[in-house]
Coordinates of C-alpha atoms in Angstrom, one line a residue:
M273 CA 19.5 105.9 80.1
A274 CA 18.7 108.0 77.1
S275 CA 15.7 110.3 77.3
P276 CA 12.2 108.9 76.4
G277 CA 11.8 108.3 72.7
L278 CA 15.6 107.9 72.0
S279 CA 16.7 104.3 72.2
R280 CA 20.3 103.4 73.2
R281 CA 21.1 102.2 69.7
R282 CA 19.6 105.3 68.1
F283 CA 21.7 107.5 70.5
L284 CA 24.8 105.6 69.4
G285 CA 23.9 106.2 65.8
L286 CA 23.6 109.9 66.4
A287 CA 26.8 110.0 68.4
A288 CA 28.7 108.3 65.7
G289 CA 28.0 111.1 63.2
V290 CA 30.5 113.8 62.6
G291 CA 27.9 116.5 63.3
V292 CA 24.8 116.6 65.4
A293 CA 22.5 118.6 63.2
A294 CA 20.1 115.7 63.1
A295 CA 20.0 115.6 66.8
G296 CA 19.1 119.3 67.4
A297 CA 19.7 122.9 66.5
R298 CA 23.3 123.8 65.8
L299 CA 24.7 126.4 68.2
T300 CA 26.1 128.8 65.7
S301 CA 26.4 131.6 68.2
T302 CA 28.9 129.6 70.2
R303 CA 31.2 128.7 67.3
I304 CA 34.9 128.8 68.0
A305 CA 36.6 130.6 65.1
L306 CA 40.2 129.5 64.4
P307 CA 42.7 131.9 63.1
A308 CA 42.8 132.1 59.3
R309 CA 46.3 130.5 59.1
V310 CA 45.0 127.5 61.1
R311 CA 41.9 127.1 59.0
S312 CA 43.9 127.3 55.8
R313 CA 46.1 124.4 57.0
L314 CA 43.2 122.3 58.1
G315 CA 41.1 122.9 55.0
S316 CA 37.8 121.1 55.3
S317 CA 39.2 118.2 57.4
Q318 CA 37.1 116.9 60.3
P319 CA 39.3 117.3 63.4
F320 CA 37.4 114.8 65.7
T321 CA 38.5 111.6 64.0
L322 CA 39.5 109.9 67.3
G323 CA 36.1 110.4 68.9
V324 CA 35.2 111.5 72.4
A325 CA 35.4 109.9 75.8
S326 CA 34.6 110.6 79.5
G327 CA 36.1 109.1 82.6
D328 CA 36.9 109.0 86.4
P329 CA 33.3 110.0 87.5
L330 CA 32.8 111.6 90.9
P331 CA 29.5 112.7 92.4
D332 CA 29.8 116.3 91.1
R333 CA 32.2 116.0 88.2
V334 CA 33.6 113.9 85.3
V335 CA 36.5 114.2 82.9
L336 CA 35.7 114.8 79.2
W337 CA 38.3 114.0 76.5
T338 CA 38.9 114.5 72.8
R339 CA 41.9 115.0 70.6
L340 CA 42.1 117.1 67.4
A341 CA 43.6 115.0 64.6
P342 CA 42.3 115.6 61.1
D343 CA 45.0 113.3 59.7
P344 CA 45.6 110.8 62.6
Q345 CA 48.7 109.1 61.0
A346 CA 50.4 112.4 60.0
P347 CA 53.0 114.1 62.3
G348 CA 51.1 116.0 64.9
G349 CA 47.8 114.4 63.7
G350 CA 47.8 116.9 60.8
M351 CA 47.4 119.8 63.2
P352 CA 49.5 123.0 63.0
P353 CA 52.1 123.5 65.8
E354 CA 50.0 125.9 67.8
A355 CA 47.3 125.9 70.4
V356 CA 43.7 125.7 69.2
P357 CA 40.6 126.8 71.2
V358 CA 38.0 124.0 71.6
R359 CA 34.5 124.7 73.1
W360 CA 32.9 122.0 75.2
E361 CA 29.2 121.7 76.2
V362 CA 27.4 119.5 78.7
A363 CA 23.6 119.1 78.7
R364 CA 20.9 117.1 80.3
D365 CA 19.5 116.0 76.9
E366 CA 21.0 114.7 73.7
R367 CA 19.7 117.6 71.8
F368 CA 21.5 120.1 74.0
A369 CA 18.4 122.1 74.7
H370 CA 19.2 122.1 78.4
R371 CA 22.8 123.0 78.8
V372 CA 24.3 122.9 82.3
A373 CA 27.9 123.7 81.7
H374 CA 30.1 125.0 78.9
G375 CA 33.5 126.5 78.4
T376 CA 36.6 126.7 76.2
A377 CA 39.7 124.6 76.5
R378 CA 43.0 124.9 74.5
A379 CA 44.3 122.0 72.6
R380 CA 48.0 122.3 72.7
P381 CA 50.6 120.8 70.4
D382 CA 52.7 119.6 73.3
D383 CA 49.7 117.5 74.3
A384 CA 49.1 116.2 70.8
H385 CA 46.2 118.7 70.7
S386 CA 44.3 116.5 73.2
V387 CA 41.8 118.1 75.6
H388 CA 41.0 117.0 79.2
V389 CA 38.2 119.0 80.8
D390 CA 37.2 118.2 84.4
V391 CA 33.6 119.5 84.5
H392 CA 32.5 120.5 88.0
G393 CA 29.1 121.3 89.5
L394 CA 27.1 118.3 88.2
E395 CA 24.5 116.4 90.1
P396 CA 25.2 112.9 91.6
A397 CA 24.1 109.8 89.8
H398 CA 22.9 111.7 86.8
E399 CA 23.2 111.2 83.1
Y400 CA 24.6 113.9 80.9
F401 CA 25.5 114.4 77.2
Y402 CA 28.5 116.3 76.0
R403 CA 30.3 117.4 72.8
F404 CA 33.1 119.5 71.6
V405 CA 33.0 122.3 68.9
A406 CA 35.9 123.6 66.9
D407 CA 35.7 125.9 63.8
G408 CA 32.5 124.7 62.3
S409 CA 32.8 121.1 63.3
D410 CA 31.0 119.4 66.1
S411 CA 32.4 116.3 67.7
P412 CA 30.3 113.1 68.1
V413 CA 28.0 113.3 71.1
G414 CA 29.0 111.4 74.2
R415 CA 27.0 110.3 77.1
T416 CA 28.3 110.1 80.6
R417 CA 27.2 109.6 84.2
T418 CA 28.3 110.9 87.5
A419 CA 28.9 108.7 90.6
P420 CA 26.3 108.6 93.4
A421 CA 26.9 110.8 96.5
G422 CA 28.2 109.5 99.8
G423 CA 25.5 107.7 101.7
A424 CA 23.8 106.4 98.6
N425 CA 23.4 102.6 98.3
R426 CA 21.9 102.4 94.9
R427 CA 22.9 99.6 92.6
L428 CA 26.1 99.9 90.5
R429 CA 26.3 98.4 87.1
F430 CA 29.7 98.2 85.5
A431 CA 31.6 96.3 82.9
F432 CA 35.3 95.5 82.8
A433 CA 37.5 94.6 79.8
S434 CA 41.1 94.5 78.7
C435 CA 43.6 93.3 76.0
Q436 CA 42.5 94.6 72.6
D437 CA 45.3 93.6 70.2
Y438 CA 44.3 95.4 67.0
E439 CA 46.1 92.8 64.9
D440 CA 44.1 89.9 66.4
G441 CA 40.7 90.9 65.2
Y442 CA 37.8 93.3 65.2
Y443 CA 36.3 95.2 68.1
T444 CA 32.7 93.9 67.8
A445 CA 32.8 93.3 71.5
H446 CA 33.0 97.1 72.0
R447 CA 30.0 97.6 69.8
H448 CA 28.0 95.3 72.1
L449 CA 29.6 96.9 75.2
A450 CA 28.3 100.3 74.0
D451 CA 24.8 98.8 74.0
E452 CA 25.0 97.6 77.6
D453 CA 23.1 99.5 80.4
V454 CA 26.1 100.1 82.7
D455 CA 27.2 103.1 84.8
V456 CA 30.9 102.8 84.1
V457 CA 33.5 100.7 82.3
L458 CA 36.7 99.5 84.0
W459 CA 39.6 99.2 81.6
L460 CA 42.3 96.9 83.1
G461 CA 45.2 97.4 80.7
D462 CA 46.7 96.6 77.3
Y463 CA 44.8 99.4 75.5
I464 CA 47.4 99.2 72.7
Y465 CA 49.9 96.5 71.7
E466 CA 53.4 97.7 70.9
S467 CA 54.6 94.6 69.1
N468 CA 53.6 93.4 65.6
K469 CA 52.7 90.0 64.3
S470 CA 53.9 88.2 61.2
T471 CA 50.2 87.6 60.2
A472 CA 47.4 89.8 61.3
V473 CA 43.7 90.2 60.8
R474 CA 44.3 94.0 60.8
P475 CA 47.9 95.0 60.5
H476 CA 49.3 97.8 62.6
E477 CA 50.3 101.0 60.9
G478 CA 54.1 100.6 61.2
P479 CA 56.9 99.1 63.2
E480 CA 57.0 98.8 67.0
P481 CA 56.9 102.3 68.5
V482 CA 59.8 103.6 70.5
D483 CA 59.5 107.4 70.0
L484 CA 56.8 110.0 70.6
D485 CA 55.4 110.2 67.0
A486 CA 55.3 106.4 66.7
Y487 CA 53.4 105.9 70.0
R488 CA 50.9 108.6 68.9
R489 CA 50.4 106.9 65.6
R490 CA 49.8 103.6 67.3
Y491 CA 47.1 105.1 69.6
A492 CA 45.6 106.7 66.5
T493 CA 45.3 103.3 64.8
Y494 CA 43.3 102.1 67.8
K495 CA 41.3 105.2 68.4
V496 CA 39.9 105.5 64.9
D497 CA 38.1 102.2 65.3
A498 CA 34.3 103.0 65.2
D499 CA 33.4 100.3 67.7
L500 CA 35.9 101.4 70.2
Q501 CA 34.7 105.0 69.8
S502 CA 31.1 103.9 70.4
A503 CA 32.0 102.2 73.7
H504 CA 33.8 105.4 74.9
A505 CA 30.9 107.6 73.7
A506 CA 28.3 105.5 75.5
H507 CA 29.9 105.2 79.0
P508 CA 32.5 106.8 81.3
W509 CA 35.6 104.7 81.7
I510 CA 38.1 104.2 84.5
V511 CA 41.3 103.4 82.9
T512 CA 44.6 101.8 84.1
W513 CA 47.4 100.2 82.1
D514 CA 49.4 97.0 82.0
D515 CA 52.5 96.2 80.0
H516 CA 51.7 96.6 76.3
E517 CA 51.2 100.3 76.7
V518 CA 55.0 100.4 77.0
D519 CA 56.7 97.0 76.3
N520 CA 55.6 93.4 76.9
N521 CA 56.3 92.1 80.3
Y522 CA 58.3 95.1 81.4
A523 CA 59.1 95.4 85.1
A524 CA 59.6 98.9 86.4
D525 CA 62.9 100.0 84.8
R526 CA 63.6 96.8 83.1
S527 CA 62.5 96.1 79.5
Q528 CA 61.2 92.9 78.2
R529 CA 64.0 90.3 78.6
D530 CA 66.3 93.1 79.7
D531 CA 67.2 93.9 76.1
Q532 CA 67.5 97.7 76.6
P533 CA 69.8 99.7 79.0
V534 CA 67.9 101.2 81.9
D535 CA 68.4 104.8 80.9
A536 CA 67.1 104.1 77.4
F537 CA 64.2 102.2 78.6
R538 CA 63.2 104.9 81.1
A539 CA 63.2 107.4 78.3
R540 CA 60.9 105.1 76.3
R541 CA 58.7 104.6 79.3
A542 CA 58.4 108.4 79.8
I543 CA 57.2 108.7 76.2
A544 CA 54.8 105.9 76.5
Y545 CA 53.3 107.2 79.7
R546 CA 52.9 110.7 78.1
V547 CA 51.1 109.3 75.1
W548 CA 48.9 107.1 77.3
W549 CA 47.8 110.3 79.1
E550 CA 47.2 112.2 75.9
H551 CA 44.7 109.5 74.8
Q552 CA 42.8 108.7 78.0
P553 CA 39.9 110.4 79.9
V554 CA 41.8 110.5 83.3
R555 CA 41.8 113.0 86.1
L556 CA 45.6 113.1 86.2
P557 CA 48.2 115.8 85.4
P558 CA 50.3 115.2 82.4
P559 CA 53.4 113.2 83.2
D560 CA 56.8 115.0 82.9
G561 CA 59.1 111.9 83.1
P562 CA 59.3 108.2 83.5
D563 CA 57.6 108.2 86.9
Y564 CA 53.9 108.7 87.0
R565 CA 51.4 107.8 89.6
I566 CA 48.1 106.5 88.2
Y567 CA 46.8 104.3 91.1
R568 CA 43.8 106.0 92.6
R569 CA 40.5 105.3 94.4
L570 CA 36.9 106.2 93.3
A571 CA 33.8 105.8 95.5
F572 CA 30.3 105.0 94.3
G573 CA 28.3 106.1 97.3
D574 CA 28.6 103.8 100.3
L575 CA 28.0 100.8 98.0
A576 CA 31.5 100.4 96.5
N577 CA 35.1 101.6 96.5
I578 CA 37.1 100.9 93.4
H579 CA 40.8 100.8 94.0
V580 CA 42.6 101.2 90.7
L581 CA 46.0 99.5 90.8
D582 CA 49.3 99.8 88.9
T583 CA 51.1 96.4 89.0
R584 CA 53.7 97.3 86.4
Q585 CA 55.6 100.5 87.2
Y586 CA 56.8 99.6 90.7
R587 CA 57.4 95.8 90.5
T588 CA 60.6 94.0 91.1
N589 CA 61.8 91.9 88.2
Q590 CA 60.0 88.6 87.4
P591 CA 61.6 85.9 89.5
C592 CA 64.1 83.3 88.4
G593 CA 65.2 85.1 85.2
S594 CA 62.5 83.2 83.4
P595 CA 62.7 83.8 79.6
V596 CA 59.0 83.1 79.3
D597 CA 55.9 84.0 81.3
I598 CA 55.6 80.7 83.1
G599 CA 58.0 78.3 84.8
S600 CA 58.7 76.0 87.7
P601 CA 58.7 77.3 91.3
C602 CA 62.0 78.8 92.5
P603 CA 63.3 80.5 95.7
E604 CA 63.0 84.0 94.3
Q605 CA 59.2 83.8 94.5
D606 CA 59.5 83.9 98.3
L607 CA 61.9 86.8 98.7
P608 CA 60.4 89.2 101.2
D609 CA 61.2 92.3 99.0
A610 CA 59.6 90.9 95.8
T611 CA 56.7 93.2 95.0
L612 CA 54.2 94.0 92.3
L613 CA 52.9 97.1 94.1
G614 CA 55.9 98.8 95.5
A615 CA 56.1 100.1 99.1
A616 CA 54.1 103.3 98.6
Q617 CA 51.2 101.8 96.6
R618 CA 51.0 98.9 99.1
R619 CA 50.6 101.3 102.0
W620 CA 48.0 103.2 100.0
L621 CA 46.1 100.1 99.2
F622 CA 46.2 98.5 102.6
G623 CA 45.4 101.7 104.3
G624 CA 42.4 102.3 102.0
L625 CA 41.1 98.8 102.7
R626 CA 41.5 99.2 106.5
R627 CA 39.5 102.5 106.4
S628 CA 36.8 101.4 104.0
T629 CA 33.2 101.5 105.1
A630 CA 31.9 100.4 101.7
R631 CA 29.8 97.3 101.4
W632 CA 32.0 96.2 98.4
D633 CA 35.7 96.9 97.8
V634 CA 36.7 96.2 94.2
L635 CA 40.3 96.0 93.1
A636 CA 40.8 97.0 89.5
N637 CA 43.8 94.8 88.9
Q638 CA 46.0 93.8 86.0
V639 CA 47.4 90.3 86.5
M640 CA 45.8 87.3 88.1
L641 CA 45.9 87.2 91.9
T642 CA 44.6 83.6 92.4
P643 CA 47.3 81.0 92.8
V644 CA 47.2 78.7 89.7
N645 CA 49.1 75.7 88.7
F646 CA 49.1 75.5 84.9
S647 CA 50.4 71.9 84.9
P648 CA 48.0 68.9 85.2
D649 CA 50.7 67.4 87.4
S650 CA 50.4 68.8 90.9
A651 CA 53.8 67.4 91.8
N652 CA 55.5 69.5 89.1
P653 CA 53.7 72.9 89.0
I654 CA 54.0 75.5 86.4
L655 CA 53.3 79.1 87.5
D656 CA 52.8 82.5 85.8
F657 CA 55.8 84.5 87.0
D658 CA 54.5 87.7 85.4
G659 CA 51.4 87.5 87.7
W660 CA 51.0 87.4 91.4
D661 CA 52.3 83.8 91.6
G662 CA 55.8 85.3 91.0
Y663 CA 55.5 87.3 94.2
K664 CA 54.2 84.9 96.7
I665 CA 54.6 86.8 100.0
E666 CA 52.9 90.0 98.7
Q667 CA 50.2 87.8 97.0
A668 CA 49.3 86.3 100.4
E669 CA 49.3 89.7 102.1
V670 CA 46.9 91.1 99.5
I671 CA 44.5 88.2 99.9
E672 CA 44.7 88.5 103.7
A673 CA 44.0 92.2 103.5
L674 CA 40.9 91.5 101.4
G675 CA 39.9 88.8 103.9
S676 CA 40.1 91.3 106.8
L677 CA 37.4 93.5 105.3
P678 CA 34.2 93.7 107.3
R679 CA 32.1 93.1 104.2
N680 CA 33.2 92.0 100.7
G681 CA 36.4 92.0 98.7
V682 CA 36.3 91.5 95.0
V683 CA 39.2 91.5 92.5
V684 CA 38.5 92.1 88.8
T685 CA 41.4 91.3 86.5
G686 CA 42.5 91.2 82.9
D687 CA 45.8 90.3 81.2
I688 CA 45.5 86.6 80.7
H689 CA 43.1 86.5 77.7
S690 CA 40.8 84.0 79.3
S691 CA 37.9 83.9 81.7
W692 CA 38.0 82.8 85.4
A693 CA 35.8 82.9 88.5
T694 CA 37.7 81.9 91.6
D695 CA 37.8 81.7 95.4
L696 CA 40.6 83.7 97.0
V697 CA 41.7 81.6 99.9
A698 CA 43.9 83.0 102.7
E699 CA 46.7 80.9 104.2
N700 CA 45.3 78.8 107.0
A701 CA 46.9 77.4 110.1
P702 CA 47.9 73.8 109.9
G703 CA 45.0 71.4 110.4
T704 CA 42.3 73.9 109.5
T705 CA 40.1 73.8 106.4
P706 CA 40.8 76.4 103.7
R707 CA 37.9 78.8 103.1
P708 CA 37.4 81.6 100.6
V709 CA 37.8 85.1 102.0
A710 CA 37.3 87.1 98.8
T711 CA 36.5 86.6 95.1
E712 CA 38.4 87.1 91.8
L713 CA 36.7 87.5 88.4
V714 CA 39.1 87.5 85.4
G715 CA 37.8 88.8 82.1
T716 CA 38.8 87.5 78.8
S717 CA 40.2 89.8 76.1
I718 CA 38.5 92.0 73.6
T719 CA 40.6 90.3 70.8
S720 CA 43.9 89.1 72.2
T721 CA 44.3 85.4 71.9
F722 CA 45.2 82.8 74.6
P723 CA 47.8 80.5 73.0
L724 CA 46.8 77.1 74.5
P725 CA 43.2 77.2 75.6
N726 CA 42.9 73.4 75.9
V727 CA 45.6 73.3 78.4
L728 CA 43.5 75.1 81.0
D729 CA 40.8 72.5 81.3
A730 CA 43.3 69.7 82.2
A731 CA 45.4 71.9 84.3
V732 CA 42.8 73.4 86.6
K733 CA 40.2 70.7 87.1
N734 CA 41.8 69.5 90.3
Q735 CA 42.1 73.0 91.8
P736 CA 39.0 73.5 93.9
A737 CA 39.4 77.3 94.3
I738 CA 38.9 77.7 90.5
R739 CA 35.1 77.6 89.9
Y740 CA 35.1 78.5 86.2
V741 CA 37.6 78.9 83.3
D742 CA 37.4 79.4 79.6
G743 CA 40.3 80.1 77.3
H744 CA 38.5 80.1 73.9
A745 CA 36.1 83.1 74.0
H746 CA 36.5 86.9 73.6
G747 CA 34.4 89.7 75.1
Y748 CA 34.0 91.5 78.4
V749 CA 32.3 91.0 81.8
R750 CA 29.1 92.7 83.0
C751 CA 28.4 93.1 86.7
E752 CA 25.7 94.5 88.9
L753 CA 26.3 95.3 92.5
T754 CA 23.6 95.7 95.1
R755 CA 23.6 95.7 98.9
E756 CA 22.8 92.0 98.7
A757 CA 24.9 90.5 96.0
L758 CA 27.2 90.9 93.0
H759 CA 25.8 89.4 89.8
T760 CA 28.3 88.7 87.0
D761 CA 27.8 87.7 83.3
F762 CA 30.7 86.7 81.1
R763 CA 29.7 88.1 77.7
Y764 CA 31.3 86.5 74.6
V765 CA 31.2 87.4 70.9
A766 CA 30.8 84.7 68.3
A767 CA 34.0 85.6 66.4
I768 CA 36.7 88.2 66.2
D769 CA 37.8 87.6 62.6
T770 CA 34.8 89.4 61.1
P771 CA 33.4 92.8 61.8
E772 CA 29.9 91.4 62.5
A773 CA 29.3 88.9 65.3
T774 CA 26.6 88.3 67.8
I775 CA 27.1 88.2 71.6
T776 CA 25.8 85.8 74.2
T777 CA 26.3 85.2 77.9
G778 CA 28.7 82.3 78.4
A779 CA 28.4 81.9 82.2
S780 CA 26.8 83.8 85.1
F781 CA 27.8 83.9 88.8
V782 CA 26.6 85.5 92.0
V783 CA 28.6 86.5 95.1
E784 CA 26.3 87.1 98.0
D785 CA 27.0 89.7 100.7
R786 CA 29.4 88.3 103.3
R787 CA 29.6 85.0 101.5
P788 CA 32.8 85.2 99.4
G789 CA 33.3 83.0 96.4
P790 CA 31.3 82.9 93.1
R791 CA 28.4 80.6 92.7
P792 CA 26.9 79.7 89.3
V793 CA 23.4 80.8 88.4

């Protein structure tokens, strides 16, 4: 929380400013002076047009991010082709009267002049404020929070969100997310959309990106949005990707619909991964090719482990050669080597679950794990081949692994542009009653639309594992974890075709300790 006398909304107003003179004294003694040739090329431009962000919190550290881009759509963001020093500062208060850490990083042209600073020596479960300084310009102020130390069982408040197609609407949901009292945000994929629509609320800046400069321009289009910047500035994020960061429905080395040679697509994938890293507050080294491990695990005391998955890079191709996302069952779903995780990530996940002593294990997951028939006719099912239903054996293994936990397994998911609360049911021996062994919560999109929302009501009403579904609304999901329960609120904005919209809670659920499955409240 902000310090006494400074409301959350007032903090966000200060943070959104280019400078922080109104928030406290300017630290003129710590100015970074750029070489004259650099200053002459920048002129009076503000370099922090893409905002600030923090992420991957640990008990004693957090990653801080920014990128210098005085002209975000210009080649190189309008920066000269040389490294630039950037000062960073961390304080206990928003006025920076009590600094606890500072230093200088170098924004390099090979990294699009982005800066990733892993600040060490912080206190667990503590709120901090941060900013960057470069040649007379202060960045917006960001607020972040470290994770609790091992042994702690304090509550954890988090939100999760995904799927923010810029062309589909405005990011009013992010403005409301910035106002939420949460410790961390889980971003579950589709931060950008690579494709363009024939009609758009807000058109993209250019054609579909395939090269380095074009992907950087696409991220700049998204990053300059003030509401997205406010959500990043207000909370640390834990970020993973899905498909649109590269190419819709891609599977490992195979492009959408197999319309590119493997070598060409791997080259595009390498570029997309590089630019994703340049624009995210992640504790990861920069990628140097098309293979890049981003799956990782973060602990929040003894209360929760968050297992961040990558279900896109290592998967086998969607089964049955389906030209669309969904189709009728076919034998390829049951192939023993069909995988979303790949062998190495599967060993990492299952090993982490086996060793876990946390009260809650949360999978930050991209595509829906719950088996779903999208047809109202149970005799003629329609399945989502791009989700776990296209990989039935591994799907059952993951659900079984969650059911083997001594406490609680929860999956939080994005991708499908609709909201769900479901039981995860393990395969049962013949003659036994199916029972839930874990819970899945699927969040709707920030803006991306679900094409046939009315289909869901008819399709799922006879599927008892599905406790709730909504295909009409947009927003995010807010959660609170304690030792006793997980409380969940589905938060929906009134509209996405206008910059101004209110937000309400559309549905709420509770999952009690050692009682898997969501129950409405």
